[in-house]
Amino acid sequence: MSPAKATALSEPKVVTGDHGYVLEDVPHLSDYKPDLLTYPNPLQDNPAYAVVKQYFVDMDDTVPQQIVVHVDSPRGIHFRRAGPREKVYFKPDEVHACIVTCGGLCPGLNTVIREIVGSLHDMYGVTRIEGIEGGYRGFYSRNTIPLTPKVVNGIHKRGGTIIGTSRGGYDNKKIVNSIEDRGINQVYIIGGDGTQKGASAIYEEVRRRGLKVAVVGIPKTIDNDIPVIDKSFGFDTAVEEAQRAINAAHVEAESNENCIGLVKLMGRNSGFIAMYATLASRDVDCCLIPESPFYLEGPGGLFEYIERRIKENGHMVIVVAEGAGQDLVAESLRTTDNKDASGNKVLDDVGWWLSQKIKGHFKKQTQMEINLKYIDPTYMIRAVPSNASDNVYSTLLAQSAVHGAMAGYTGCTVGPVHGRECYIPFYRITEKQNKVVITDRMWARMLSSTNQPSFLSTKDIIESIMEEAPPTQLLDDQVTDNGLVNEKRIVC
């Protein structure tokens, strides 16, 4: 196949309708294999579904991306609603499915694995399911693990992933060769944005070869930085577990004279865990995230705020996301842009750096002696099993993925949009990262909770609004919700 034709495979599948309706549809096996046979969905004979009023999702069911609209605004972008279809494109006894987990650990991985296996076996009667050991490289360098309902029965109560994970090791052609050689025809890929980019490339190679293989992604990131979807699995558990670290820091800070409890949480590029944990805790005096720049010295800086809070309360709790202030850290430590196996920049330890900077400032610049307790619970949070909320959510994701693959949908990922499970094209998941909007009401609520300065100028806010706000939102809708604006500082 020529490069030009191969490139054309990646073109978005878009359907337009009346009143500005746009459906960003996902690929289907019949797009490049039009003569495939269809079969009745086995769910119609499943006694568990006998009580369901409507067995199957209608082919025209879609979910809007924007839920808040104006009376005269167009209907906007929609995504195909997930769920079982009346016809399927695989006979249960011909399905050979595999599951792979990639990237870092996240609460809920084992739950997703368990529910994919359970959904395939119990809903559709599929018996050949394998786990690929050790991430993407496991396709061509490791063994597979047979997965049955008995094998996965209790794994949702454990952290980690029973099939292992890794970063890097991606070789697209070797992976698809392995898929073809093993006779696999359904591939479930669990991972973050880098993993989903790999899944998209696997789909393109599968399509280029004309294989009847459904490739479906389940988005995983503890940082909640996957765009479009409401949230990623494991996020609720991470916020809940972060409370333990914040509570420990608060106890230490209250129990010692002039004490600062400093907690570093996950958040490479997006500060959602830090922000939500701060809001949930109400014991935090300052929250620093990658999206909101801060500075240490001078009027309105972090040092001045720390001095004021300790004089007022006798103690303080600071939460910092791992990606916050990286420009300051790199400048101070003169580090280079090293990258890990996944291609991500290796971050400097902002928690350790900030603790040293705070200690140095109070030792040299003030007469106040302080105690500082630094807590880094990162790997403890990643390794815990998912909580009840994430278990339910992971179940919905897994079932939606299986329904989609059986119905012939491919080249897509699954996730909730405004509470409804959808099939979303890979390119929408990988085109950018979800970030905290620092001109949004949620960030303003956080600032109100901590009473910290925002460290932003009016110019910073205007630029952020123009960059982040959807076209339907204007400045007067947001600036007023972020506090009192003056020419130098924003104070909330």
PDB file of C-alpha atoms in Angstrom, residues 20 24 29 35 45 120 162 176 183 186 188 191 236 254 274 276 290 328 341 347 363 390 419 427 467 472 481:
ATOM      1  CA  GLY A  20     -24.838  22.053  13.184  1.00  0.00           C
ATOM      2  CA  GLU A  24     -17.130  12.245  15.310  1.00  0.00           C
ATOM      3  CA  LEU A  29     -14.410  -3.391  10.725  1.00  0.00           C
ATOM      4  CA  ASP A  35     -18.456  -8.439   3.318  1.00  0.00           C
ATOM      5  CA  ASP A  45     -30.683 -15.051  25.424  1.00  0.00           C
ATOM      6  CA  LEU A 120     -16.385 -11.719  27.338  1.00  0.00           C
ATOM      7  CA  ILE A 162      -1.545  -9.390  37.375  1.00  0.00           C
ATOM      8  CA  VAL A 176       0.935  -6.752  14.791  1.00  0.00           C
ATOM      9  CA  GLY A 183      -4.658 -15.577  15.628  1.00  0.00           C
ATOM     10  CA  GLN A 186      -9.723  -8.645  19.703  1.00  0.00           C
ATOM     11  CA  TYR A 188      -7.896  -4.549  24.613  1.00  0.00           C
ATOM     12  CA  GLY A 191      -2.951   2.732  29.255  1.00  0.00           C
ATOM     13  CA  ASP A 236     -11.158   8.890  42.795  1.00  0.00           C
ATOM     14  CA  GLU A 254      -0.264  21.083  64.298  1.00  0.00           C
ATOM     15  CA  ALA A 274      -3.559  18.010  44.076  1.00  0.00           C
ATOM     16  CA  TYR A 276      -9.257  17.840  44.390  1.00  0.00           C
ATOM     17  CA  PRO A 290       1.831  22.660  36.909  1.00  0.00           C
ATOM     18  CA  LEU A 328      12.242  27.077  38.665  1.00  0.00           C
ATOM     19  CA  ALA A 341      11.350   4.927  28.297  1.00  0.00           C
ATOM     20  CA  LEU A 347      10.977  15.531  36.297  1.00  0.00           C
ATOM     21  CA  LYS A 363      17.441  30.137  58.057  1.00  0.00           C
ATOM     22  CA  ASP A 390     -13.557   3.216  40.784  1.00  0.00           C
ATOM     23  CA  GLY A 419     -22.098  10.383  32.444  1.00  0.00           C
ATOM     24  CA  TYR A 427      -7.106  11.018  17.758  1.00  0.00           C
ATOM     25  CA  GLU A 467      -6.353  29.751  25.323  1.00  0.00           C
ATOM     26  CA  THR A 472     -19.223  29.838  23.716  1.00  0.00           C
ATOM     27  CA  ASP A 481     -15.696  34.186  39.276  1.00  0.00           C
TER      28      ASP A 481
END
